[in-house]
XYZ file of C-alpha atoms in Angstrom:
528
model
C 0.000 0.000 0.000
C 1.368 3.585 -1.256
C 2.576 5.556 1.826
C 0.404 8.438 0.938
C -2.560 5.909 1.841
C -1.799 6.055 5.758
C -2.299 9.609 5.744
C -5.600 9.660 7.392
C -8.344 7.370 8.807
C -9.346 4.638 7.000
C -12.665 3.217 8.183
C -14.894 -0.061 6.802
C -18.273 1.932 7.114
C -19.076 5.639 7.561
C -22.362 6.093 8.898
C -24.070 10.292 8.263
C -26.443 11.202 10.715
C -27.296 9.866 14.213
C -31.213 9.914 13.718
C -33.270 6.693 13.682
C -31.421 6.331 9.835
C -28.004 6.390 11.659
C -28.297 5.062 15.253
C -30.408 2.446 13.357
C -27.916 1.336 10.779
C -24.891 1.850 14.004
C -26.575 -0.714 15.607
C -27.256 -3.179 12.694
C -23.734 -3.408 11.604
C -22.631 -4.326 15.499
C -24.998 -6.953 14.719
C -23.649 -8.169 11.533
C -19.935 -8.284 13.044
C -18.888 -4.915 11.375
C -17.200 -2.792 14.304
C -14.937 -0.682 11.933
C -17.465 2.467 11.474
C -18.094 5.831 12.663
C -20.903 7.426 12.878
C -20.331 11.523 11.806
C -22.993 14.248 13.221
C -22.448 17.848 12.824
C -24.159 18.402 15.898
C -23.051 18.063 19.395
C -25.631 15.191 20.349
C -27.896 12.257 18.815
C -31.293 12.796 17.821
C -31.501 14.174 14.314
C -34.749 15.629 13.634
C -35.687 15.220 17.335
C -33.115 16.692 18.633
C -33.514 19.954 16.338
C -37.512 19.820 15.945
C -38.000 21.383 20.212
C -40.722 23.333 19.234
C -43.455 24.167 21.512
C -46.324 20.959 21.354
C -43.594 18.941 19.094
C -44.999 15.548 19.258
C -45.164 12.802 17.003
C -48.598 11.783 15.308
C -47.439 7.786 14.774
C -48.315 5.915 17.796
C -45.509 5.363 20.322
C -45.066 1.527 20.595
C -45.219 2.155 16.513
C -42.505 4.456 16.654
C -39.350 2.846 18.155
C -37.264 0.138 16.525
C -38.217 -3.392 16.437
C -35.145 -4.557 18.383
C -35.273 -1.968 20.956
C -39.057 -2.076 22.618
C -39.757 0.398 25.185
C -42.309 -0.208 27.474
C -42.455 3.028 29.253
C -43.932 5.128 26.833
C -45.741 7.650 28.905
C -48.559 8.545 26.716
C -50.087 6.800 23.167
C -48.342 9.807 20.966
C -44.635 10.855 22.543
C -43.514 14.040 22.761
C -40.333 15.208 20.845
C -38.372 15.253 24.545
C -39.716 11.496 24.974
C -39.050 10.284 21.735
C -34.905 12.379 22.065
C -34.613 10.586 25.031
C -35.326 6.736 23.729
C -32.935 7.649 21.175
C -30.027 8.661 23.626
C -31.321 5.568 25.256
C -30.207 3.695 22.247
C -27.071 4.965 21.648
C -26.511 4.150 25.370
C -27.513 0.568 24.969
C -26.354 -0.932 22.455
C -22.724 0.748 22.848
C -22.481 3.329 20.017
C -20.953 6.253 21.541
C -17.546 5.262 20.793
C -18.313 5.387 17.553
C -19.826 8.313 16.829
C -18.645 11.978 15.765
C -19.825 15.049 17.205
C -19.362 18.504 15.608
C -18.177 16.552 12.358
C -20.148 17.866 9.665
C -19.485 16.131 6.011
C -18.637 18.703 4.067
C -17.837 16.549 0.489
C -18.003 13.079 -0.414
C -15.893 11.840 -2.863
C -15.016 8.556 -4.656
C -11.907 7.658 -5.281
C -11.553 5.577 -8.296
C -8.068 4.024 -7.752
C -8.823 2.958 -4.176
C -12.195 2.374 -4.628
C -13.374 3.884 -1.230
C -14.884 7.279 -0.424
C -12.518 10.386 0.480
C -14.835 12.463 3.483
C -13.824 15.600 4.625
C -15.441 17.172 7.424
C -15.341 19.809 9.792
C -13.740 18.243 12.447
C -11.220 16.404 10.434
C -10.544 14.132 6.816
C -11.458 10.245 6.552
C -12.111 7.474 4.057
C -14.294 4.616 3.905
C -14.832 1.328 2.079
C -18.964 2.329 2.182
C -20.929 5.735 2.902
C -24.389 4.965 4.815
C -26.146 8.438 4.597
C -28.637 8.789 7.054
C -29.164 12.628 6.691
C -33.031 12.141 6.570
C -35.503 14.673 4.796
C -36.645 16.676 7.567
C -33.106 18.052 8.511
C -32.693 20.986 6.406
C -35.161 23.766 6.817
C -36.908 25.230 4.232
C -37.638 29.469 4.498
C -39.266 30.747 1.310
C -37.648 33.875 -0.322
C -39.702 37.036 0.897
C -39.345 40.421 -0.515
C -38.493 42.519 2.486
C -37.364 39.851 5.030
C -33.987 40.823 5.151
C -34.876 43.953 6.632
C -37.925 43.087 9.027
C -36.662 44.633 12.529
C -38.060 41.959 14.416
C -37.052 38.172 15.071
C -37.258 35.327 12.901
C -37.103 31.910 13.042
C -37.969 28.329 11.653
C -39.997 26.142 13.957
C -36.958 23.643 13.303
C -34.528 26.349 14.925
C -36.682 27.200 17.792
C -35.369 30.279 19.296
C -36.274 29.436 23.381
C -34.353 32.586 24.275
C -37.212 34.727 22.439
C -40.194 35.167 25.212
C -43.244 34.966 22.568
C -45.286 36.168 25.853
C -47.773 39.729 24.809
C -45.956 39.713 20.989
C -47.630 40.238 18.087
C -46.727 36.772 16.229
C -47.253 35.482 12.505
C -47.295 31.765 11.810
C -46.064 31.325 8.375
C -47.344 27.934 7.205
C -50.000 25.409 8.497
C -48.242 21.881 8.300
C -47.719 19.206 10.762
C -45.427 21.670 12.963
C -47.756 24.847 12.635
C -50.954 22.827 14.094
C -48.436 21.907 17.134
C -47.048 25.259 17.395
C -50.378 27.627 17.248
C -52.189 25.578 20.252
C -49.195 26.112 22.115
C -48.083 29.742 22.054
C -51.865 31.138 21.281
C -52.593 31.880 24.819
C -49.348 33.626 25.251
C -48.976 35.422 22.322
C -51.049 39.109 22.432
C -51.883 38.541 18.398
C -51.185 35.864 16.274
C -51.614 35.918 12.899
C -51.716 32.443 10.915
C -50.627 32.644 6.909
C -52.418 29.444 5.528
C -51.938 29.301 1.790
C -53.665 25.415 1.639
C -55.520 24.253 4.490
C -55.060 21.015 5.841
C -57.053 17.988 6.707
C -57.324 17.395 10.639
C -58.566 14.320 12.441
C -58.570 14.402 16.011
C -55.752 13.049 18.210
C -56.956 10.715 20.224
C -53.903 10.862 22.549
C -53.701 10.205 26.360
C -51.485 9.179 28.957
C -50.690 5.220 29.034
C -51.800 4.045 32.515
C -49.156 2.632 35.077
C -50.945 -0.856 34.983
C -50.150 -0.823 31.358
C -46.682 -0.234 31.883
C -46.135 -2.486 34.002
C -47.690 -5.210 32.142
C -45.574 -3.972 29.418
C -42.329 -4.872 31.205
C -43.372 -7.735 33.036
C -44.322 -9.524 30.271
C -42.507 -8.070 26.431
C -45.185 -10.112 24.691
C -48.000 -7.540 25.510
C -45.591 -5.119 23.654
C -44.816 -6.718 20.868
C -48.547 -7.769 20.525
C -49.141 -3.951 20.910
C -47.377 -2.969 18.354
C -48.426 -5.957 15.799
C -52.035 -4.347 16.214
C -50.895 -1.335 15.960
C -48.945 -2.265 12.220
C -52.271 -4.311 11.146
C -54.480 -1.404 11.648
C -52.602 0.708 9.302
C -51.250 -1.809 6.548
C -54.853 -2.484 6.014
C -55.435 1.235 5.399
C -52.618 1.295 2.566
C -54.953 -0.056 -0.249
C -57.496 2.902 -0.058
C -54.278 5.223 -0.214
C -52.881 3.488 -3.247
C -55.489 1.988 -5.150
C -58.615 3.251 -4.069
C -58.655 7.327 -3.055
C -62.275 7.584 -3.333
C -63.003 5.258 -0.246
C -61.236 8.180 1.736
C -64.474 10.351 1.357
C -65.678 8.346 5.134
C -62.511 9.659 6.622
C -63.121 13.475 5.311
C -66.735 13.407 7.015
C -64.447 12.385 10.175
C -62.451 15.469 9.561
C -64.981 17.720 8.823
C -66.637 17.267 12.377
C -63.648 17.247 13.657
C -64.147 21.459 12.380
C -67.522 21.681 12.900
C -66.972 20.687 16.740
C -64.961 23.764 17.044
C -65.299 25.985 14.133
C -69.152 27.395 14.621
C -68.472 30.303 11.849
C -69.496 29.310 8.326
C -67.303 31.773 6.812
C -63.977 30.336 8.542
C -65.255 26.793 8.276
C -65.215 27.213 4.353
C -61.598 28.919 4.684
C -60.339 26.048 6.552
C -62.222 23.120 4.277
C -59.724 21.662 1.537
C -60.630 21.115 -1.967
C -58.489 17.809 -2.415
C -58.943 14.685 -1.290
C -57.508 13.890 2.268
C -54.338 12.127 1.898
C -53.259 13.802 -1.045
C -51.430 16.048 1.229
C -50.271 15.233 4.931
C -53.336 14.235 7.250
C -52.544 16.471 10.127
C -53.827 15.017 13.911
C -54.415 17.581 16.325
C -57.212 18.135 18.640
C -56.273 21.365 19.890
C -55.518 23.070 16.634
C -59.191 24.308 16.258
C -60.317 24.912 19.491
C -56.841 27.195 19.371
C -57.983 29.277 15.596
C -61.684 30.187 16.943
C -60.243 31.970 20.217
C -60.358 36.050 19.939
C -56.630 36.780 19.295
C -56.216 34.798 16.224
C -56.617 35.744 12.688
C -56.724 33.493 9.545
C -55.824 34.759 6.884
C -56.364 32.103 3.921
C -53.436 33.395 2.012
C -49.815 33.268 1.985
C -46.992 35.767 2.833
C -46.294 37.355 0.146
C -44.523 40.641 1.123
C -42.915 42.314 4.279
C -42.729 46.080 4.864
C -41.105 47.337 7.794
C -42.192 45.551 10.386
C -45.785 45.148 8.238
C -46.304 41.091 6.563
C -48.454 41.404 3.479
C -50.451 38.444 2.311
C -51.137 37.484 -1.294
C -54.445 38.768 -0.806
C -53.267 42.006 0.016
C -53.977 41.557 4.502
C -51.321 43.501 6.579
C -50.596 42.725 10.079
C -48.158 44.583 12.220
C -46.073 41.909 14.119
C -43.336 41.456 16.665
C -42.093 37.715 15.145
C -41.829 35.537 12.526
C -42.158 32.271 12.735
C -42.114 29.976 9.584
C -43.434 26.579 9.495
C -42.445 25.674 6.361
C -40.946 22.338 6.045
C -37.648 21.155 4.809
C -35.550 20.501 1.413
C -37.050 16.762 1.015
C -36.775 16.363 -3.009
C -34.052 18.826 -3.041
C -31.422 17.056 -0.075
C -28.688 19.847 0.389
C -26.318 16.595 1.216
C -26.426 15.384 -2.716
C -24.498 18.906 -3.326
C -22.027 17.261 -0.933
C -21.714 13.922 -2.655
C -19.824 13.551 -6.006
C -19.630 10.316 -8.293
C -17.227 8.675 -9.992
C -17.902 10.066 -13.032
C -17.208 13.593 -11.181
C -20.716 14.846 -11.191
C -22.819 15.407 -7.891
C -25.587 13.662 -6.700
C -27.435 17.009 -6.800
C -26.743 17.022 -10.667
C -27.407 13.351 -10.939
C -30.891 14.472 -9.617
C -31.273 17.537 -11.617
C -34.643 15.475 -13.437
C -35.821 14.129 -9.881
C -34.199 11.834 -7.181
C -33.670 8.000 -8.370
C -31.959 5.290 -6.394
C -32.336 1.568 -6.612
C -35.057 -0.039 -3.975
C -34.675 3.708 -2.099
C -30.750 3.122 -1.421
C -28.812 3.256 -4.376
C -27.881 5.729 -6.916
C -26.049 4.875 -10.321
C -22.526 6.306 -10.392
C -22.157 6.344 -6.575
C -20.641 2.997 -6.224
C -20.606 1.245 -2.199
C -23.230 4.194 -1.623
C -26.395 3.822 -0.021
C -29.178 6.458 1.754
C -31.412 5.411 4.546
C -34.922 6.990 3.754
C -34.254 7.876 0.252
C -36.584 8.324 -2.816
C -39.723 6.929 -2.711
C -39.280 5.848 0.710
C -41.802 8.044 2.671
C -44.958 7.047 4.408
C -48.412 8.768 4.488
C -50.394 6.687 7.033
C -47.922 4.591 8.908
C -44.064 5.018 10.944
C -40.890 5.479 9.220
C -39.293 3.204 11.602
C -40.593 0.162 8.999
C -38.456 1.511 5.954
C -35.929 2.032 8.047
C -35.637 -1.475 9.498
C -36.250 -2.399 5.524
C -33.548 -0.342 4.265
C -30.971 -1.797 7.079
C -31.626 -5.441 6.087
C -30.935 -4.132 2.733
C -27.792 -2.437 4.224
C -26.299 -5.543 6.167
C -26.847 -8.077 2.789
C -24.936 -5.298 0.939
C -22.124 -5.334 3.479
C -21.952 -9.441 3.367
C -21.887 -9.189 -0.539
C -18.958 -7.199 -0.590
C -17.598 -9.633 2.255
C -18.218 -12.892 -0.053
C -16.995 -11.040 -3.583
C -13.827 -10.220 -1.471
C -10.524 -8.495 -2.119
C -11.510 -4.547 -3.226
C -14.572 -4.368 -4.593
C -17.630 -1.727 -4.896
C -20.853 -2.276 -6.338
C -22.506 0.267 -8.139
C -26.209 0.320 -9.084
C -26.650 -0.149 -13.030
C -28.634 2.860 -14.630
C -31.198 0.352 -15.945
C -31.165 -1.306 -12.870
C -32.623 1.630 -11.105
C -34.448 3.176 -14.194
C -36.754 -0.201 -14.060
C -37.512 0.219 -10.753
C -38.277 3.699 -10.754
C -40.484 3.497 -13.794
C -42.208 0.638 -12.097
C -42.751 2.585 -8.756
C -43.993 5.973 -10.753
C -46.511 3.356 -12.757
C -47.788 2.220 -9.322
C -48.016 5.981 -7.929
C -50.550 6.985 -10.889
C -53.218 5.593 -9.000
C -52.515 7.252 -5.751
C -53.872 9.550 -3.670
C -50.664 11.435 -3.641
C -51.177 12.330 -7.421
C -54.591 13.296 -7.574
C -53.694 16.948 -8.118
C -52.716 18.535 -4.691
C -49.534 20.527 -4.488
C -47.531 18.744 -1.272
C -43.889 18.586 -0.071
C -43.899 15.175 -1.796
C -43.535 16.180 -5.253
C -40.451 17.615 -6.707
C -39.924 20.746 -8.892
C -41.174 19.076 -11.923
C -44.461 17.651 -10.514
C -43.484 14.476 -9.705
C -43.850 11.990 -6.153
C -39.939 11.042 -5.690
C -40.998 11.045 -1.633
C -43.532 8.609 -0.900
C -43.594 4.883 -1.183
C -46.834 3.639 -2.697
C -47.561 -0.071 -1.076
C -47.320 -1.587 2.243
C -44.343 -1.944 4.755
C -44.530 -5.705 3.697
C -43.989 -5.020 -0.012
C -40.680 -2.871 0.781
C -39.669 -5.069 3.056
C -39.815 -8.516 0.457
C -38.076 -5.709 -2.133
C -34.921 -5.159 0.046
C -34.960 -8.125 1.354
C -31.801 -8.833 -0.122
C -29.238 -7.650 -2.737
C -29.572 -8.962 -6.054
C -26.189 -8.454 -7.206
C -27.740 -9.118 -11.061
C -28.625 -5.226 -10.498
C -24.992 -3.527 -9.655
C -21.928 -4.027 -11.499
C -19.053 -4.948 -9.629
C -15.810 -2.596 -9.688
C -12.376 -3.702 -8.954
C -9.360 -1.491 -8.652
C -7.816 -0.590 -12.104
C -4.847 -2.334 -12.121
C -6.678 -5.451 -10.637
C -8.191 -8.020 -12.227
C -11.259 -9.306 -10.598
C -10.448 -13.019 -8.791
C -12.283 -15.928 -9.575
C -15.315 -16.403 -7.185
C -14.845 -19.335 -4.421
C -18.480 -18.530 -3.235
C -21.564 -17.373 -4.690
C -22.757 -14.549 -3.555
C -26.438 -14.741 -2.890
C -29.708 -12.688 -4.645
C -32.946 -12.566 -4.384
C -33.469 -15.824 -6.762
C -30.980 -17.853 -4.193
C -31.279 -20.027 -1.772
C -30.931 -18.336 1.724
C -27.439 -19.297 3.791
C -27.783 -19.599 7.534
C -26.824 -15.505 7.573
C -29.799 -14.836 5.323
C -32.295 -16.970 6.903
C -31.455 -15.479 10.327
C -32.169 -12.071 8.780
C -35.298 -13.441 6.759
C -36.229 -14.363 10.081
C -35.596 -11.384 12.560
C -37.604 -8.790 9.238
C -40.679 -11.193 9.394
C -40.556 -10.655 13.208
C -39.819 -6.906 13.390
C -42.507 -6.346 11.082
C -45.331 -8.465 13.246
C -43.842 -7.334 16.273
């Protein structure tokens, strides 16, 4: 090996991101044997978007035995929908557990990605120092990067501004004069919460959502105890819990127009609260629910109807002075700004940061619309793979169970490279992931995600690169394993590729003792 090879760390597996993604795929490769890897965050703790969502009310609307990893139960949830604080600390709980702090990276933000042809392993610099790795595991997720829209005259409003995703807790909102920019998943959190507080608020809705209630409320201490006295009643929990909602997924894929039973749930859900005909009609969507995020809130209504708010069924469009001007052409004079817009999702700021071995970026690779292979790999971006990447999303179920998916997929991709042996990288063929994107955009015609709505989940050109459109159970069968038949193998140039003493196993083989372990432990996180 060349001397100039030695001249920083060389690591098997480089993990970006200590989310679920990261902590997730940490803890997987323990399990597989692989104890070579780092985990890089450019913050100074674990969490990812739990750690930076700390809004007031952030809570998450999947339920909270559905929302933890398979292998890592918890049986003291405190209530049936956790709080973000709940939710940071099972993930710190994690890291704790299963022994991943020594691997991970604080304050070490990747700042370029780049393969290296000749070795055949990715060159990572980063803020708090240079690396290489054998295989990049990015596990930046979509919600990381905040999203503010360009508004003429923000630069120079005299008063304080912030993303609900940078939460300014120094600010005291208490007798301001507040506008809510937005009316998402995080706006319907934030509005109950700082409404009695606030003197004015002033909520900028430009589409407004469907809401169902919440039907959230403290998990008793009998429960909880039965929980950890006996791990079946978890498990069994959760399996109901899975059922309930993979049985939902046909009316969101194949059948949108059996959805109209759940808008006359959401409309008196409004009706309950919102008495005025006139507001009631701003706040009724004209799409069908699901085409855009179903938002759970209980409070969110009772919150809008209360004297100190004002809708305003337009969005911002202008800001004077300290004077925000809607599209509609409705001033308010306000303290703060608070947008609740949502994050760079089909338009990752990390694929700026990641550059092929043909020299291009991922960004540019993506210029058309994000495409990888079974929602991990991208052609030209050899020993590559994303956790949550395109066409990965969920709409009525957790994230956790494409997660877990995408891991499985991670750990066969690991052993491949293990059985081909020597230096090798496999990179996804363009057809390879051109087939399987054409056959998941066929599938998403039928959708309720494309039947005409504008949402976060379509990309620049029109088009759903975010959500997956089938059941956990389908993506987990599809990444299952690696069928090698889709990558092409690369071998350092001077090399010549060895003779194979072992097949490596696809998805048309017959399982080893490895695979049939895994086969086993994805049926059981999935009915677990």
């Amino acid at each position: 090996m060349a001397e100039h090879e030695h001249e920083h760390e060389h690591v098997r597996v480089a993990v970006i991101g200590s989310g679920f993604g990261g902590l997730g795929a940490a803890v997987r490769l323990r399990r597989e044997g692989v104890t070579d890897f780092v985990v890089l965050e450019r913050a100074g703790s674990v969490g990812g978007t739990w750690r930076d969502n700390s809004y007031p009310g952030c809570a998450c609307d999947v339920p909270s035995h559905l929302y933890s990893f398979s292998f890592a139960p918890h049986p003291d949830w405190p209530r049936t929908f956790s709080g973000q604080q709940h939710i940071r600390a099972y993930l710190e709980h994690v890291a704790d557990v299963f022994r991943l702090r020594p691997h991970i990276r604080f304050d070490s933000e990747v700042k370029r990605m780049t393969w290296n042809g000749e070795r055949l392993c990715w060159d990572i610099e980063t803020s708090g120092g240079n690396l290489s790795a054998d295989i990049v595991v990015s596990a930046t997720g979509p919600l990381s990067d905040p999203k503010i829209p360009d508004i003429p005259g923000l630069d120079s409003f005299p008063g304080k501004v912030f993303h609900s995703a940078r939460w300014d807790h120094d600010y005291d909102l208490r007798g301001k004069r507040v506008a809510m920019v937005g009316t998402g998943a995080s706006a319907i959190q934030i509005v109950p919460a700082i409404q009695p507080d606030v003197s004015r608020l002033t909520l900028f809705q430009r589409t407004p959502p469907w809401v169902l209630p919440r039907m959230d409320r403290d998990i008793t201490a009998a429960e909880r105890w039965l929980h950890r006295r006996l791990p079946l009643t978890t498990r069994a929990r959760r399996g109901i819990l899975w059922s309930i909602r993979e049985l939902q997924v046909q009316a969101f894929t194949k059948r949108p127009n059996e959805l109209g039973v759940i808008e006359a749930l959401a409309r008196r859900n409004m009706a309950r609260s919102v008495k005025d005909p006139a507001l009631r009609a701003r706040l009724t969507p004209d799409y069908r629910i699901g085409c855009k995020r179903i938002l759970l809130s209980s409070e969110y209504y009772p919150a809008i109807v209360r004297p100190n708010v004002d809708v305003v069924a337009s969005g911002l469009s202008e800001i004077r002075g300290s004077t925000v001007v809607a599209a509609d052409g409705t001033e308010a004079e306000v303290d703060a700004i608070i947008f609740g817009t949502g994050f760079h999702v089909t338009d990752m700021p990390i694929a700026q940061r990641v550059v092929g071995a043909d020299g291009r970026t991922l960004a540019e690779t993506w210029k058309d619309g994000m495409e990888a292979l079974r929602g991990a790999s991208a052609a030209g971006f050899p020993n590559w793979m994303t956790v949550i990447g395109p066409n990965t999303g969920l709409g009525n179920t957790s994230m956790i169970l494409m997660i877990e998916s995408q891991l499985n997929y991670m750990a066969d991709f690991v052993r491949q490279l293990d059985v081909l042996g020597g230096r090798a990288a496999l990179d996804a063929r363009p057809s390879a992931v051109d087939a399987w994107n054409r056959r998941v955009q066929e599938r998403m015609k039928r959708t309720v995600w494309n039947t005409g709505c504008d949402s976060w989940y379509l990309d620049a050109n029109g088009r759903n690169t975010t959500i997956w459109p089938g059941t956990t159970t389908e993506f987990r069968r599809a990444t299952r394993r690696v069928d090698l038949a889709e990558y092409e193998i690369r071998r350092p140039p001077a090399a010549k590729e060895p003779k194979q003493t072992m097949k490596p196993t696809t998805a048309d083989t017959t399982d080893t003792a490895d695979t049939a372990d895994t086969a086993d432990a994805t049926d059981k996180a999935v009915t677990a």
